[in-house]
Amino acid sequence: MKKLSVGLLVILLSIAGCSESFDPQLTRIDVQKISEEGMKDREEITIASIERLKKIQQAFDKIKWSPNTKVEMARIEGMIATFFIQEEKNMPERLYQYRIWFEGETATIISDKENEGYGRLTDKEQVEVLESELFVGE
């Protein structure tokens, strides 16, 4: 009986050690503002502050996504944000590009991430947070 208990304990510890999960982490964002003429501003802003990344991630968590939706916008985006996300431990980051339009109290986002696509952020407070955090450094 004692050998069975020890064997069971070893198996459980092995399974627990192998099933270590890794939560994807946003490690940085490169932001490029777009002028009204459609020209990219020369200066690219890099956001790496953990505090700022968390605020931006919280705003993105409120976006209502419509995957597989093709959208044509009437005007060019106000900025392009490239998110660097480490999805797996000990693996390189994946890059996801977001084209963002700010329109008063809403933001429209088009993502190249397969499960996102077209999104709208309608929470006025989160739109303000997103806009202020992405535009800091001007």
PDB file of C-alpha atoms in Angstrom:
ATOM      1  CA  MET A   1       0.000   0.000   0.000  1.00  0.00           C
ATOM      2  CA  LYS A   2       2.883   2.336   0.845  1.00  0.00           C
ATOM      3  CA  LYS A   3       4.552   1.659  -2.531  1.00  0.00           C
ATOM      4  CA  LEU A   4       1.293   2.439  -4.331  1.00  0.00           C
ATOM      5  CA  SER A   5       0.970   5.782  -2.495  1.00  0.00           C
ATOM      6  CA  VAL A   6       4.553   6.750  -3.296  1.00  0.00           C
ATOM      7  CA  GLY A   7       4.096   5.750  -6.960  1.00  0.00           C
ATOM      8  CA  LEU A   8       0.888   7.752  -7.210  1.00  0.00           C
ATOM      9  CA  LEU A   9       2.599  10.777  -5.646  1.00  0.00           C
ATOM     10  CA  VAL A  10       5.479  10.564  -8.151  1.00  0.00           C
ATOM     11  CA  ILE A  11       3.039  10.380 -11.078  1.00  0.00           C
ATOM     12  CA  LEU A  12       1.009  13.349  -9.823  1.00  0.00           C
ATOM     13  CA  LEU A  13       4.146  15.456  -9.343  1.00  0.00           C
ATOM     14  CA  SER A  14       5.345  14.555 -12.842  1.00  0.00           C
ATOM     15  CA  ILE A  15       2.029  15.557 -14.381  1.00  0.00           C
ATOM     16  CA  ALA A  16       1.932  18.812 -12.422  1.00  0.00           C
ATOM     17  CA  GLY A  17       5.484  19.643 -13.529  1.00  0.00           C
ATOM     18  CA  CYS A  18       4.720  18.996 -17.194  1.00  0.00           C
ATOM     19  CA  SER A  19       1.455  20.871 -17.279  1.00  0.00           C
ATOM     20  CA  GLU A  20       2.942  24.237 -16.407  1.00  0.00           C
ATOM     21  CA  SER A  21       0.904  26.736 -18.380  1.00  0.00           C
ATOM     22  CA  PHE A  22       2.183  29.953 -19.886  1.00  0.00           C
ATOM     23  CA  ASP A  23      -0.008  33.012 -20.187  1.00  0.00           C
ATOM     24  CA  PRO A  24       0.722  35.079 -23.301  1.00  0.00           C
ATOM     25  CA  GLN A  25       2.444  38.347 -22.434  1.00  0.00           C
ATOM     26  CA  LEU A  26       2.400  41.680 -24.228  1.00  0.00           C
ATOM     27  CA  THR A  27       6.050  42.725 -24.090  1.00  0.00           C
ATOM     28  CA  ARG A  28       6.052  45.933 -26.139  1.00  0.00           C
ATOM     29  CA  ILE A  29       4.138  48.004 -28.669  1.00  0.00           C
ATOM     30  CA  ASP A  30       5.582  50.000 -31.566  1.00  0.00           C
ATOM     31  CA  VAL A  31       3.266  52.867 -32.533  1.00  0.00           C
ATOM     32  CA  GLN A  32       3.454  54.770 -35.785  1.00  0.00           C
ATOM     33  CA  LYS A  33       1.185  57.772 -36.305  1.00  0.00           C
ATOM     34  CA  ILE A  34      -0.215  58.331 -39.773  1.00  0.00           C
ATOM     35  CA  SER A  35      -0.684  61.856 -41.134  1.00  0.00           C
ATOM     36  CA  GLU A  36      -3.926  62.900 -42.809  1.00  0.00           C
ATOM     37  CA  GLU A  37      -2.175  62.633 -46.174  1.00  0.00           C
ATOM     38  CA  GLY A  38      -1.479  58.977 -45.473  1.00  0.00           C
ATOM     39  CA  MET A  39       2.220  59.382 -44.830  1.00  0.00           C
ATOM     40  CA  LYS A  40       3.763  57.596 -41.898  1.00  0.00           C
ATOM     41  CA  ASP A  41       5.437  59.913 -39.436  1.00  0.00           C
ATOM     42  CA  ARG A  42       9.148  59.274 -39.348  1.00  0.00           C
ATOM     43  CA  GLU A  43       9.278  58.810 -35.598  1.00  0.00           C
ATOM     44  CA  GLU A  44       8.053  55.521 -34.210  1.00  0.00           C
ATOM     45  CA  ILE A  45       7.193  55.357 -30.529  1.00  0.00           C
ATOM     46  CA  THR A  46       8.014  52.223 -28.538  1.00  0.00           C
ATOM     47  CA  ILE A  47       5.974  51.455 -25.442  1.00  0.00           C
ATOM     48  CA  ALA A  48       7.628  49.025 -23.040  1.00  0.00           C
ATOM     49  CA  SER A  49       6.423  50.274 -19.640  1.00  0.00           C
ATOM     50  CA  ILE A  50       4.604  47.440 -17.873  1.00  0.00           C
ATOM     51  CA  GLU A  51       2.103  49.913 -16.414  1.00  0.00           C
ATOM     52  CA  ARG A  52       1.263  51.415 -19.831  1.00  0.00           C
ATOM     53  CA  LEU A  53       1.092  47.989 -21.482  1.00  0.00           C
ATOM     54  CA  LYS A  54      -1.388  46.834 -18.823  1.00  0.00           C
ATOM     55  CA  LYS A  55      -3.619  49.876 -19.398  1.00  0.00           C
ATOM     56  CA  ILE A  56      -3.579  49.302 -23.153  1.00  0.00           C
ATOM     57  CA  GLN A  57      -4.269  45.576 -22.700  1.00  0.00           C
ATOM     58  CA  GLN A  58      -7.224  46.359 -20.410  1.00  0.00           C
ATOM     59  CA  ALA A  59      -8.670  48.658 -23.081  1.00  0.00           C
ATOM     60  CA  PHE A  60      -8.149  45.969 -25.748  1.00  0.00           C
ATOM     61  CA  ASP A  61      -9.951  43.447 -23.537  1.00  0.00           C
ATOM     62  CA  LYS A  62     -13.102  45.623 -23.908  1.00  0.00           C
ATOM     63  CA  ILE A  63     -13.066  45.569 -27.727  1.00  0.00           C
ATOM     64  CA  LYS A  64     -15.964  43.758 -29.381  1.00  0.00           C
ATOM     65  CA  TRP A  65     -14.390  41.735 -32.204  1.00  0.00           C
ATOM     66  CA  SER A  66     -16.068  40.509 -35.387  1.00  0.00           C
ATOM     67  CA  PRO A  67     -13.724  37.893 -36.875  1.00  0.00           C
ATOM     68  CA  ASN A  68     -13.818  37.241 -40.621  1.00  0.00           C
ATOM     69  CA  THR A  69     -15.407  40.639 -41.312  1.00  0.00           C
ATOM     70  CA  LYS A  70     -13.990  42.596 -44.240  1.00  0.00           C
ATOM     71  CA  VAL A  71     -14.290  46.357 -43.748  1.00  0.00           C
ATOM     72  CA  GLU A  72     -13.527  49.322 -45.977  1.00  0.00           C
ATOM     73  CA  MET A  73     -12.910  52.563 -44.109  1.00  0.00           C
ATOM     74  CA  ALA A  74     -13.661  55.979 -45.616  1.00  0.00           C
ATOM     75  CA  ARG A  75     -10.407  57.474 -44.363  1.00  0.00           C
ATOM     76  CA  ILE A  76      -6.922  56.272 -43.563  1.00  0.00           C
ATOM     77  CA  GLU A  77      -6.128  55.052 -40.043  1.00  0.00           C
ATOM     78  CA  GLY A  78      -4.741  57.462 -37.469  1.00  0.00           C
ATOM     79  CA  MET A  79      -2.088  55.024 -36.316  1.00  0.00           C
ATOM     80  CA  ILE A  80      -0.641  51.578 -36.702  1.00  0.00           C
ATOM     81  CA  ALA A  81       0.286  49.713 -33.535  1.00  0.00           C
ATOM     82  CA  THR A  82       2.414  46.575 -33.661  1.00  0.00           C
ATOM     83  CA  PHE A  83       1.982  44.374 -30.589  1.00  0.00           C
ATOM     84  CA  PHE A  84       4.830  42.069 -29.586  1.00  0.00           C
ATOM     85  CA  ILE A  85       3.290  39.106 -27.756  1.00  0.00           C
ATOM     86  CA  GLN A  86       5.188  36.198 -26.292  1.00  0.00           C
ATOM     87  CA  GLU A  87       2.699  33.362 -26.672  1.00  0.00           C
ATOM     88  CA  GLU A  88       4.923  30.452 -25.670  1.00  0.00           C
ATOM     89  CA  LYS A  89       7.689  30.157 -23.121  1.00  0.00           C
ATOM     90  CA  ASN A  90      11.199  30.221 -24.611  1.00  0.00           C
ATOM     91  CA  MET A  91       9.849  31.102 -28.052  1.00  0.00           C
ATOM     92  CA  PRO A  92      10.185  34.337 -30.043  1.00  0.00           C
ATOM     93  CA  GLU A  93       7.460  36.945 -29.819  1.00  0.00           C
ATOM     94  CA  ARG A  94       4.698  37.065 -32.393  1.00  0.00           C
ATOM     95  CA  LEU A  95       3.866  40.388 -33.987  1.00  0.00           C
ATOM     96  CA  TYR A  96       0.289  41.521 -34.555  1.00  0.00           C
ATOM     97  CA  GLN A  97      -0.580  44.717 -36.376  1.00  0.00           C
ATOM     98  CA  TYR A  98      -3.550  46.887 -35.463  1.00  0.00           C
ATOM     99  CA  ARG A  99      -4.811  49.747 -37.646  1.00  0.00           C
ATOM    100  CA  ILE A 100      -6.649  52.188 -35.371  1.00  0.00           C
ATOM    101  CA  TRP A 101      -9.139  54.990 -36.038  1.00  0.00           C
ATOM    102  CA  PHE A 102     -10.282  57.253 -33.193  1.00  0.00           C
ATOM    103  CA  GLU A 103     -13.722  58.748 -33.829  1.00  0.00           C
ATOM    104  CA  GLY A 104     -14.925  60.858 -30.915  1.00  0.00           C
ATOM    105  CA  GLU A 105     -16.016  58.476 -28.164  1.00  0.00           C
ATOM    106  CA  THR A 106     -15.266  55.285 -30.095  1.00  0.00           C
ATOM    107  CA  ALA A 107     -12.297  53.537 -31.651  1.00  0.00           C
ATOM    108  CA  THR A 108     -12.319  51.237 -34.656  1.00  0.00           C
ATOM    109  CA  ILE A 109      -9.581  48.644 -34.909  1.00  0.00           C
ATOM    110  CA  ILE A 110      -8.657  46.295 -37.740  1.00  0.00           C
ATOM    111  CA  SER A 111      -6.386  43.468 -36.667  1.00  0.00           C
ATOM    112  CA  ASP A 112      -4.307  41.048 -38.691  1.00  0.00           C
ATOM    113  CA  LYS A 113      -4.795  38.478 -35.905  1.00  0.00           C
ATOM    114  CA  GLU A 114      -6.976  35.690 -37.272  1.00  0.00           C
ATOM    115  CA  ASN A 115      -9.438  35.419 -34.364  1.00  0.00           C
ATOM    116  CA  GLU A 116      -9.996  39.189 -34.116  1.00  0.00           C
ATOM    117  CA  GLY A 117     -10.460  40.917 -37.485  1.00  0.00           C
ATOM    118  CA  TYR A 118     -12.664  44.023 -37.158  1.00  0.00           C
ATOM    119  CA  GLY A 119     -13.318  45.512 -33.728  1.00  0.00           C
ATOM    120  CA  ARG A 120     -15.019  48.450 -32.024  1.00  0.00           C
ATOM    121  CA  LEU A 121     -14.274  49.960 -28.649  1.00  0.00           C
ATOM    122  CA  THR A 122     -17.291  51.920 -27.430  1.00  0.00           C
ATOM    123  CA  ASP A 123     -16.455  52.362 -23.735  1.00  0.00           C
ATOM    124  CA  LYS A 124     -15.714  56.114 -23.674  1.00  0.00           C
ATOM    125  CA  GLU A 125     -13.362  55.836 -20.688  1.00  0.00           C
ATOM    126  CA  GLN A 126     -11.354  53.002 -22.272  1.00  0.00           C
ATOM    127  CA  VAL A 127     -11.192  54.866 -25.607  1.00  0.00           C
ATOM    128  CA  GLU A 128      -9.679  57.843 -23.771  1.00  0.00           C
ATOM    129  CA  VAL A 129      -7.186  55.590 -21.957  1.00  0.00           C
ATOM    130  CA  LEU A 130      -6.194  53.851 -25.194  1.00  0.00           C
ATOM    131  CA  GLU A 131      -5.770  57.098 -27.094  1.00  0.00           C
ATOM    132  CA  SER A 132      -3.780  58.823 -24.349  1.00  0.00           C
ATOM    133  CA  GLU A 133      -1.480  55.833 -23.771  1.00  0.00           C
ATOM    134  CA  LEU A 134      -0.777  55.321 -27.473  1.00  0.00           C
ATOM    135  CA  PHE A 135      -0.188  59.026 -28.144  1.00  0.00           C
ATOM    136  CA  VAL A 136       2.116  59.623 -25.144  1.00  0.00           C
ATOM    137  CA  GLY A 137       5.590  60.561 -26.239  1.00  0.00           C
ATOM    138  CA  GLU A 138       4.600  62.996 -28.964  1.00  0.00           C
TER     139      GLU A 138
END
